[in-house]
Coordinates of C-alpha atoms in Angstrom, one line a residue:
Chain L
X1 CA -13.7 12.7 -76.1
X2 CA -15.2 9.3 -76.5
X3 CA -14.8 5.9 -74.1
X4 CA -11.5 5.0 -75.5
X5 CA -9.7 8.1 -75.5
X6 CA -11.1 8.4 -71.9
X7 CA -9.6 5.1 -70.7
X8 CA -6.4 6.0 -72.7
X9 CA -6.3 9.6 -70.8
X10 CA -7.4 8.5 -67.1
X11 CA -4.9 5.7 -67.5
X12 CA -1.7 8.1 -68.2
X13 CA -2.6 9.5 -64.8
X14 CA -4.0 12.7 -65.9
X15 CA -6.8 14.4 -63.8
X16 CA -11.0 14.3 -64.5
X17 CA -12.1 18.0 -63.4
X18 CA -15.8 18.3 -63.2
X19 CA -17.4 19.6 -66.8
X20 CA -15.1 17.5 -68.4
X21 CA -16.5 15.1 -70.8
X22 CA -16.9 11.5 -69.1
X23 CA -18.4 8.1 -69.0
X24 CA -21.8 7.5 -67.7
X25 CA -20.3 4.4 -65.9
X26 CA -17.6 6.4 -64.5
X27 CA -20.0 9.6 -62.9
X28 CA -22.0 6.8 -61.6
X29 CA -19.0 4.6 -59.8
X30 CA -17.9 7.4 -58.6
X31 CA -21.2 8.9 -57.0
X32 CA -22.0 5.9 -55.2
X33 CA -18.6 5.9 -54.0
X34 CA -18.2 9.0 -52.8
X35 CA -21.3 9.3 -51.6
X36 CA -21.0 5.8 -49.6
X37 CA -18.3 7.1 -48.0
X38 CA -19.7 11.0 -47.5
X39 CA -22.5 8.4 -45.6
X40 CA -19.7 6.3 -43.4
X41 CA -18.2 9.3 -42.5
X42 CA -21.6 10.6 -40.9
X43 CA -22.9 7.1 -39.6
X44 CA -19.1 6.9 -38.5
X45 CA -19.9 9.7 -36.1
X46 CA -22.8 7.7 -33.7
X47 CA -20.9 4.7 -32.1
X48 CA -18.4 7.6 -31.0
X49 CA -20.7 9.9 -30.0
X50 CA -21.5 7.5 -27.6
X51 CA -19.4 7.8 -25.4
X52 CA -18.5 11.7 -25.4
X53 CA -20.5 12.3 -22.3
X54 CA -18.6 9.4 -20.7
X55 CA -15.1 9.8 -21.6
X56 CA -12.6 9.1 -18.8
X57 CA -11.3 12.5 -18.5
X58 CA -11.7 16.5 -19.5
X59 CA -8.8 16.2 -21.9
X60 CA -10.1 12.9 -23.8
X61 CA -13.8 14.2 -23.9
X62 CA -12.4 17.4 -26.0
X63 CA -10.2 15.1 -28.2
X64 CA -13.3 13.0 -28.7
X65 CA -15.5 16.0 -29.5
X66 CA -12.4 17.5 -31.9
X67 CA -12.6 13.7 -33.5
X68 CA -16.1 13.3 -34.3
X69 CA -16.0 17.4 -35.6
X70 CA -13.4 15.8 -37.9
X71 CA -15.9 13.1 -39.0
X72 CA -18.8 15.8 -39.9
X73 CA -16.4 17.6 -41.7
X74 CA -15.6 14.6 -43.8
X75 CA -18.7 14.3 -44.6
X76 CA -19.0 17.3 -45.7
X77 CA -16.2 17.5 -48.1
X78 CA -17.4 13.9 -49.6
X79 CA -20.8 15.3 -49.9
X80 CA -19.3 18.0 -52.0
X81 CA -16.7 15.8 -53.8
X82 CA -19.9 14.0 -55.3
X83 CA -22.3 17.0 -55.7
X84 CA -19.6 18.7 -58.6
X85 CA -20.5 15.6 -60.5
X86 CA -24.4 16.5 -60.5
X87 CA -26.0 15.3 -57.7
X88 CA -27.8 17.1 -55.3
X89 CA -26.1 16.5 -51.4
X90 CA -30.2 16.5 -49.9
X91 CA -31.2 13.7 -52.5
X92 CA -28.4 11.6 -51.3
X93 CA -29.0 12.3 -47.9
X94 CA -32.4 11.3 -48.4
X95 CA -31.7 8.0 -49.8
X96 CA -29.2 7.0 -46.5
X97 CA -31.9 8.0 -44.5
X98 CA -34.6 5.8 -46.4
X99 CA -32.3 3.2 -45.7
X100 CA -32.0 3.0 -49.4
X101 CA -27.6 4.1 -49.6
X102 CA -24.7 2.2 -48.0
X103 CA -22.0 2.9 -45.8
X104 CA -19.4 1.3 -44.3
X105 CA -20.5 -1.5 -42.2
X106 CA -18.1 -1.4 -39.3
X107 CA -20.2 1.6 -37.8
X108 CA -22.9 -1.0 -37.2
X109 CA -21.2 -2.6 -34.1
X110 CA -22.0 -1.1 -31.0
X111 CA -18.9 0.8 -28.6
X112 CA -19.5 -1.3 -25.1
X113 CA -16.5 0.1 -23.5
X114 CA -13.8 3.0 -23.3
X115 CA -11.2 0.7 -25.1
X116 CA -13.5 0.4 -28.1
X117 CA -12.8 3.9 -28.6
X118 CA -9.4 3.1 -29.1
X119 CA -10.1 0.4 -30.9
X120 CA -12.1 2.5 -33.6
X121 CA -9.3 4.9 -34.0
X122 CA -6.3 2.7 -34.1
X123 CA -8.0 0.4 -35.8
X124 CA -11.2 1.0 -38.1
X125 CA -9.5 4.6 -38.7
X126 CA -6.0 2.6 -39.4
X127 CA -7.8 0.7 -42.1
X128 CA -9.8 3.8 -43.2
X129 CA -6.1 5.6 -43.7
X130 CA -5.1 2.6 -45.4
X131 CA -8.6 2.8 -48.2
X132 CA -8.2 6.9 -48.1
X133 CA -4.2 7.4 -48.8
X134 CA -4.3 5.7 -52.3
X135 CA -7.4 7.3 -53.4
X136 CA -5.7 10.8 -52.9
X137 CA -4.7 10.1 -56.4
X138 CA -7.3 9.5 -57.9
X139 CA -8.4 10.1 -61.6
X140 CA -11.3 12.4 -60.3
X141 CA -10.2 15.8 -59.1
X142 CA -12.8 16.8 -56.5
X143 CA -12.4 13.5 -54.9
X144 CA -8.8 13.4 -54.9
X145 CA -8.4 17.1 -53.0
X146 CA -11.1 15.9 -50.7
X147 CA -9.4 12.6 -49.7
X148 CA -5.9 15.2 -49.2
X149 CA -7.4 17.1 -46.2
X150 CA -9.5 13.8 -45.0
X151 CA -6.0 11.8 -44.7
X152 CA -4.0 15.0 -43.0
X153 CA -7.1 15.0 -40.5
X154 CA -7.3 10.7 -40.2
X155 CA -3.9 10.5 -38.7
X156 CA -4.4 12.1 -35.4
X157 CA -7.6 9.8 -35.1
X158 CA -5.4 7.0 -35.2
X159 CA -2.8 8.1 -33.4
X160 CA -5.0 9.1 -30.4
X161 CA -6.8 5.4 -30.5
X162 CA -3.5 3.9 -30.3
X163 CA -2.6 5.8 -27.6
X164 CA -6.0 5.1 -26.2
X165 CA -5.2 1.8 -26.2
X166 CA -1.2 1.8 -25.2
X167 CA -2.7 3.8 -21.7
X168 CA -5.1 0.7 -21.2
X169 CA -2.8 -1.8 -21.7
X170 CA -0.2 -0.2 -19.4
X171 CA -3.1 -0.2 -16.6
X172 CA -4.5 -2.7 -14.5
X173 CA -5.5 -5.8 -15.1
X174 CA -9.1 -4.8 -15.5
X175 CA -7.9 -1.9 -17.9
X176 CA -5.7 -4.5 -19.5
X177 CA -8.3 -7.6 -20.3
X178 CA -11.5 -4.4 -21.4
X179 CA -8.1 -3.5 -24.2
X180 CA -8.2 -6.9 -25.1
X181 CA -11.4 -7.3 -25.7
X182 CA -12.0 -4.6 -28.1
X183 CA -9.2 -5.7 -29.9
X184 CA -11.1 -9.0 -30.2
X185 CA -14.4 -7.6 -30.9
X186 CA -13.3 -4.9 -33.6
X187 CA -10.4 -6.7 -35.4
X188 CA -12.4 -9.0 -37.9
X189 CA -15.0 -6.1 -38.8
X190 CA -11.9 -4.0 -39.5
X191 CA -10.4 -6.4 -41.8
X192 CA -13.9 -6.9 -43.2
X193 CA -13.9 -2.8 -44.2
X194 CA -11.3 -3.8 -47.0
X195 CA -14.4 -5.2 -49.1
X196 CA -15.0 -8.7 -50.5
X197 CA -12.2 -10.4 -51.5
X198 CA -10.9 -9.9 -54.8
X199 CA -12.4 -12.7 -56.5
X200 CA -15.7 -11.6 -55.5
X201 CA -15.4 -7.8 -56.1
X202 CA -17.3 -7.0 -59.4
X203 CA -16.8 -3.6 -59.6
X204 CA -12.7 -3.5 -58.4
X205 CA -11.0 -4.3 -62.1
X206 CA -13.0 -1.9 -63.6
X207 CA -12.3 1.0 -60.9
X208 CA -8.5 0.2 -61.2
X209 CA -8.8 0.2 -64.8
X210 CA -10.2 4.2 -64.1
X211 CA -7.5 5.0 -61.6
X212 CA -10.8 5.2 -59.2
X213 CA -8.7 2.5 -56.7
X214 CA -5.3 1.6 -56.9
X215 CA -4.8 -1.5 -55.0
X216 CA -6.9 -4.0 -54.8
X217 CA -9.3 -4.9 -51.4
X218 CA -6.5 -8.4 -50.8
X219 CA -3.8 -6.0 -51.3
X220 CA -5.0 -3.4 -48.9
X221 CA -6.2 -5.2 -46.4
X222 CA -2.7 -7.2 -46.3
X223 CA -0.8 -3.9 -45.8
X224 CA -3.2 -3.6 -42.7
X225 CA -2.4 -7.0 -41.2
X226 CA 0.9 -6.4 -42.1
X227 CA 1.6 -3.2 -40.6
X228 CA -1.2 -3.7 -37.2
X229 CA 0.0 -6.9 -36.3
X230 CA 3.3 -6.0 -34.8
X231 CA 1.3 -2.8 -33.4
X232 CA -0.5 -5.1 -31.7
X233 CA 2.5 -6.9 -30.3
X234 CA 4.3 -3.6 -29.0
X235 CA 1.4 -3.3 -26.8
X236 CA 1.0 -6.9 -25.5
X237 CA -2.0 -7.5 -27.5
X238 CA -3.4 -10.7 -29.2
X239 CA -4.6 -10.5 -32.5
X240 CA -8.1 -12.9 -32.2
X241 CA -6.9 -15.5 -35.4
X242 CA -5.4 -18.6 -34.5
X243 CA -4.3 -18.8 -38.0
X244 CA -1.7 -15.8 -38.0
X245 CA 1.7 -16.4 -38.5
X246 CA 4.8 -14.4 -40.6
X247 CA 5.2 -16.6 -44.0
X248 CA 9.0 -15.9 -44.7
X249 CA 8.8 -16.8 -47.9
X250 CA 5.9 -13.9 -49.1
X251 CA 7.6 -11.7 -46.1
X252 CA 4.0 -10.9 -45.2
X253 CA 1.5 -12.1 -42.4
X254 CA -0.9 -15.4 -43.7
X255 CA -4.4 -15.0 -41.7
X256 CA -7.2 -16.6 -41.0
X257 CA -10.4 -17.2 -43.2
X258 CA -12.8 -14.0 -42.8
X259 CA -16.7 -14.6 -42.5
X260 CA -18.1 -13.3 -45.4
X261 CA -21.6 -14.3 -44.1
X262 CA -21.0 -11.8 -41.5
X263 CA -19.8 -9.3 -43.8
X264 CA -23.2 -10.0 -45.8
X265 CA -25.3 -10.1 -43.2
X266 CA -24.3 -6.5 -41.6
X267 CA -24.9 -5.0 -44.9
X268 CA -27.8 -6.0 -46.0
X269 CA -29.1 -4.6 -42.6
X270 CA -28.7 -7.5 -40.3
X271 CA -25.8 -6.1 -38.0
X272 CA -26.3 -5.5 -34.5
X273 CA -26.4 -1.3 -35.0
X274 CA -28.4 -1.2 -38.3
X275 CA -31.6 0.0 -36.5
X276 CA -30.8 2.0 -34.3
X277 CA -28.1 3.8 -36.3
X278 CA -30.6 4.9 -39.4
X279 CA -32.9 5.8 -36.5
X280 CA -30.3 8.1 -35.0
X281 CA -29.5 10.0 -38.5
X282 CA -33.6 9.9 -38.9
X283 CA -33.9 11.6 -35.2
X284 CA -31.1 14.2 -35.9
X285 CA -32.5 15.0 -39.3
X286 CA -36.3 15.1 -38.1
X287 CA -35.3 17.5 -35.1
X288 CA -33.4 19.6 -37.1
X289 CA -36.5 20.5 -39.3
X290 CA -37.4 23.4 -37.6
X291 CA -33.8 24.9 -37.7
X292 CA -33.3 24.8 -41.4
X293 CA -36.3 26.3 -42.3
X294 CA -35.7 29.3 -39.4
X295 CA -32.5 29.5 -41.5
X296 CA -34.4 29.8 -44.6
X297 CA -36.9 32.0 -43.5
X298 CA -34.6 33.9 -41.8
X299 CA -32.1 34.4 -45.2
X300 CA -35.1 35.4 -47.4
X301 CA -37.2 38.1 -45.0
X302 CA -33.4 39.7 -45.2
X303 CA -33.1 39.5 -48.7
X304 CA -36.6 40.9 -49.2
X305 CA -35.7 43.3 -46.0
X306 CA -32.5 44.6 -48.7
X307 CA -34.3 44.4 -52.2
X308 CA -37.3 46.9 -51.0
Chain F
X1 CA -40.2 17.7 -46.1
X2 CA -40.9 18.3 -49.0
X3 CA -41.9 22.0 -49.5
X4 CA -38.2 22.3 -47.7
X5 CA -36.6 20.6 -50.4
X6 CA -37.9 22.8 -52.8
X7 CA -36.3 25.7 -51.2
X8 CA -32.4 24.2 -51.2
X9 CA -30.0 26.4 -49.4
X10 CA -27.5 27.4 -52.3
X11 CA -24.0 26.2 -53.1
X12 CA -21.2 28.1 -51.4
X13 CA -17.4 28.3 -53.0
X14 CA -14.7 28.8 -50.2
X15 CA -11.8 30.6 -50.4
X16 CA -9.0 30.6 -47.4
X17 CA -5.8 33.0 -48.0
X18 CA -3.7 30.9 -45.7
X19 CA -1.8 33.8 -44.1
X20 CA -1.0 37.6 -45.0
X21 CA 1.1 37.8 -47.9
X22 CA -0.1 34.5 -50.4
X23 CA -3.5 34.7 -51.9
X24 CA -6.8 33.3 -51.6
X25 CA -7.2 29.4 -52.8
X26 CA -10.2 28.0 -53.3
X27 CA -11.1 24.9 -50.4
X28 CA -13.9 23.7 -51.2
X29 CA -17.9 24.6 -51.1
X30 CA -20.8 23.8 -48.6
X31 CA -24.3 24.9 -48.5
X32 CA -26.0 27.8 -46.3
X33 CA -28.6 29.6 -45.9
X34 CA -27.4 33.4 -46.7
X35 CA -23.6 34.6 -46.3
X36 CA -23.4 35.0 -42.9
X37 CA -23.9 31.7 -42.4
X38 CA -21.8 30.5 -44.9
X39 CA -19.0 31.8 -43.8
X40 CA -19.5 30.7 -40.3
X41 CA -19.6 27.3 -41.5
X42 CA -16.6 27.6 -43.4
X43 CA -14.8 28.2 -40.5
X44 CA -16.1 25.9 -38.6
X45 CA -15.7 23.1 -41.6
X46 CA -12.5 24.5 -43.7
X47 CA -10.2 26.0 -40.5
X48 CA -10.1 23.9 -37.7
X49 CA -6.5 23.5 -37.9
X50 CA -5.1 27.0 -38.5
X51 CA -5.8 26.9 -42.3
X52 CA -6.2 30.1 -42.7
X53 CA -6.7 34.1 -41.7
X54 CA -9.3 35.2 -44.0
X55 CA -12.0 33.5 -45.7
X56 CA -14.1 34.4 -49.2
X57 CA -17.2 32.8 -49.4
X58 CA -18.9 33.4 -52.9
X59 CA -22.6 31.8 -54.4
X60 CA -21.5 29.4 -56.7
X61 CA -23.9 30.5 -59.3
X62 CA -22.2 33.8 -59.7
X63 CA -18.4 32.0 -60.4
X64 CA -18.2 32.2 -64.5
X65 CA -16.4 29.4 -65.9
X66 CA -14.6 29.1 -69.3
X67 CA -16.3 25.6 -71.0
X68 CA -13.8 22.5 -70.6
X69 CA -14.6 21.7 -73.9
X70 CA -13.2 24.7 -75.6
X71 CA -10.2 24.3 -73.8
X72 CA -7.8 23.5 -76.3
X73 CA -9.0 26.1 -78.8
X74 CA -10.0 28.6 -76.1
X75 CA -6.3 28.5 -74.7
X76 CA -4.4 27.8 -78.3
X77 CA -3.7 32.1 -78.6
X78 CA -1.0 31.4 -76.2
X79 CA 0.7 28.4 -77.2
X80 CA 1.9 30.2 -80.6
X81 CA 3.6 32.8 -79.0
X82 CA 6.9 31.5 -77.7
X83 CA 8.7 34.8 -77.8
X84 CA 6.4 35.5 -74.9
X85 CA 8.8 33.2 -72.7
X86 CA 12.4 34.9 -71.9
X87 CA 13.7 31.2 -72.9
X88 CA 12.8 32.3 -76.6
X89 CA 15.9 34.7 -76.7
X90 CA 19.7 33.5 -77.2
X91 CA 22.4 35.6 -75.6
X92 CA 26.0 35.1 -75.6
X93 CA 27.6 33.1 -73.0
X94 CA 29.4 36.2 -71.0
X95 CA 26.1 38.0 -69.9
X96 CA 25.7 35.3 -67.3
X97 CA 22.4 36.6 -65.6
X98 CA 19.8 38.6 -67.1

């Protein structure tokens, strides 16, 4: 196998398993993608967490707790997805806590209210679906089976957050306008979880070229506006963007200009959550010292225990 | 930290036979510190929805693997012996099933 015949095979939709013979470019895409998102998926964990020991009732405080489960267990899947390709899951942990990895930059706006819990789901986990669904056919195996159960798991996350929010906006007024406002806080950061736009995407043409992505971050994130917006209206929402209108002639939705200094500025660290979210994963990781190395201690006085 | 990360908890391969009857399937792996622990885990991570009804847990280093590389050659015994396959054998039209 050699570059070209690997580009000739990935692009005649046949599967990468992990010993096979690949690019160094391609491990390498795909290991910071995967782990990226292994990282989101963990991050993605705190703003909800937030409010478990404040949900409005029994039934939504398990549902929350089932979620965030969910969202560990994501994780944990991605984390393996990227260790078949030869990376160890600590060393990558490592880096996200050195604040040296990425991860998906909505997770570093803060949760205010009850609604932005329906906000995240029906939203942020809307636009998650609509990343994760494609990529459950993607050229890499591992990644591909992970994304399978991670999409199965997604849709109740959305569902409930929709419901979540369908509840508030059937409420009173107070219930109605604290909807409202997570809709207007969370929808621009949603649309911004697309990526850049295409024209300023380096590494999109090349991971479509790999069957890595299969849509491009314009063409995704259209889909979204496309299928939220009349979400949106069913509730007696208001989508924040003045701009917004149906373009008969495309048959899609036309919207606003995003901030991509924003979008920049959140990711380079700048958001209003970057501090304190690093500092949470640091605290849970720091605390939980003492546990792992019971564990370990624990596994090898038995093995020794067994062996004598 | 670091005299922890020398001592990584090793890789764990699940297995879930989804209910009596099928086989086991491999899920996925996770890490852990001995088996006990690894299968708990895999519980807790691979059947939160009624996946399964038993569970296998196995080391990853003790799972042998045939080399991806070889695979053409390795596998090429069986792709010359087409009378291995009832397809291989005509019969007349009137013996409708066999």
């Amino acid at each position: 196998m050699n570059s070209t015949l690997f580009d000739a095979y990935v692009a005649d939709e046949k599967k990468i398993e992990p010993k096979d013979w690949m690019p160094d470019a391609y491990r390498k895409t795909l290991v910071r993608q995967i782990s990226q998102h292994a990282h989101s998926e963990v991050v993605g964990m705190l703003p909800e967490a937030n409010w478990i020991s404040r949900a409005p009732s029994l039934k939504r405080k398990a549902i929350l707790m089932a979620k965030v489960q969910d969202e560990a267990g994501h994780g944990l899947y991605l984390y393996s997805a990227a260790e078949t390709l030869g990376v160890e899951r600590e060393d990558l942990y490592l880096d996200l806590l050195e604040g040296k990895a990425k991860y998906s930059s909505i997770f570093n706006y803060p949760t205010q209210s009850w609604a932005d819990i329906g906000a995240i789901g029906w939203l942020v986990d809307g636009a998650a679906i609509m990343n994760q669904v494609p990529l459950c056919k993607c050229s890499y195996g591992p990644y591909a089976r992970a994304m399978v159960r991670v999409c199965k798991e997604e849709s109740f996350h959305q569902r409930q957050g929709f419901q979540i929010m369908l509840v508030m906006t059937e409420g009173s007024a107070e219930q109605k306008a604290m909807a409202q406002d997570a809709m207007n806080r969370w929808w621009w950061p949603a649309l911004m979880m697309f990526g850049p736009p295409d024209g300023d995407s380096p590494n999109s043409a090349q991971s479509m070229k790999w069957n890595i992505k299969r849509f491009s971050n314009d063409e995704l994130r259209q889909k979204f506006v496309d299928m939220t917006v009349p979400q949106a209206e069913l509730i007696g929402l208001t989508v924040p963007d003045a701009d917004l209108k149906w373009n008969e002639q495309t048959g899609h939705y036309d919207f606003g200009e995003i901030d991509w200094s924003e979008f920049k500025r959140v990711i380079k660290g700048g958001g209003p959550c970057n501090v304190q979210r690093l500092a949470a994963c640091n605290k849970a990781w720091n605390d939980g010292t003492w546990v792992r190395q019971a564990a370990t201690a624990y596994a090898e006085k038995k093995s020794s225990n067994a062996t004598r | 930290m670091s005299s922890e990360t020398k001592k990584k908890w090793p890789l764990w391969e699940v297995f879930i036979r989804s209910r009596q009857g099928l086989s086991h399937k491999h899920a996925g792996s996770l890490h852990a510190a001995d088996a006990e622990m690894a299968l708990e885990n895999a519980r807790d991570v691979y059947t939160r929805r009624n996946e399964g009804e038993s569970l296998w847990v196995v080391e990853a280093v003790h799972i042998v693997a045939s080399s991806p590389g070889d695979k053409s050659t390795y596998f090429d015994p069986a792709n010359d012996k087409v009378y291995r396959h009832p397809t291989f054998y005509k019969l007349p039209d009137e013996v409708k099933h066999m």
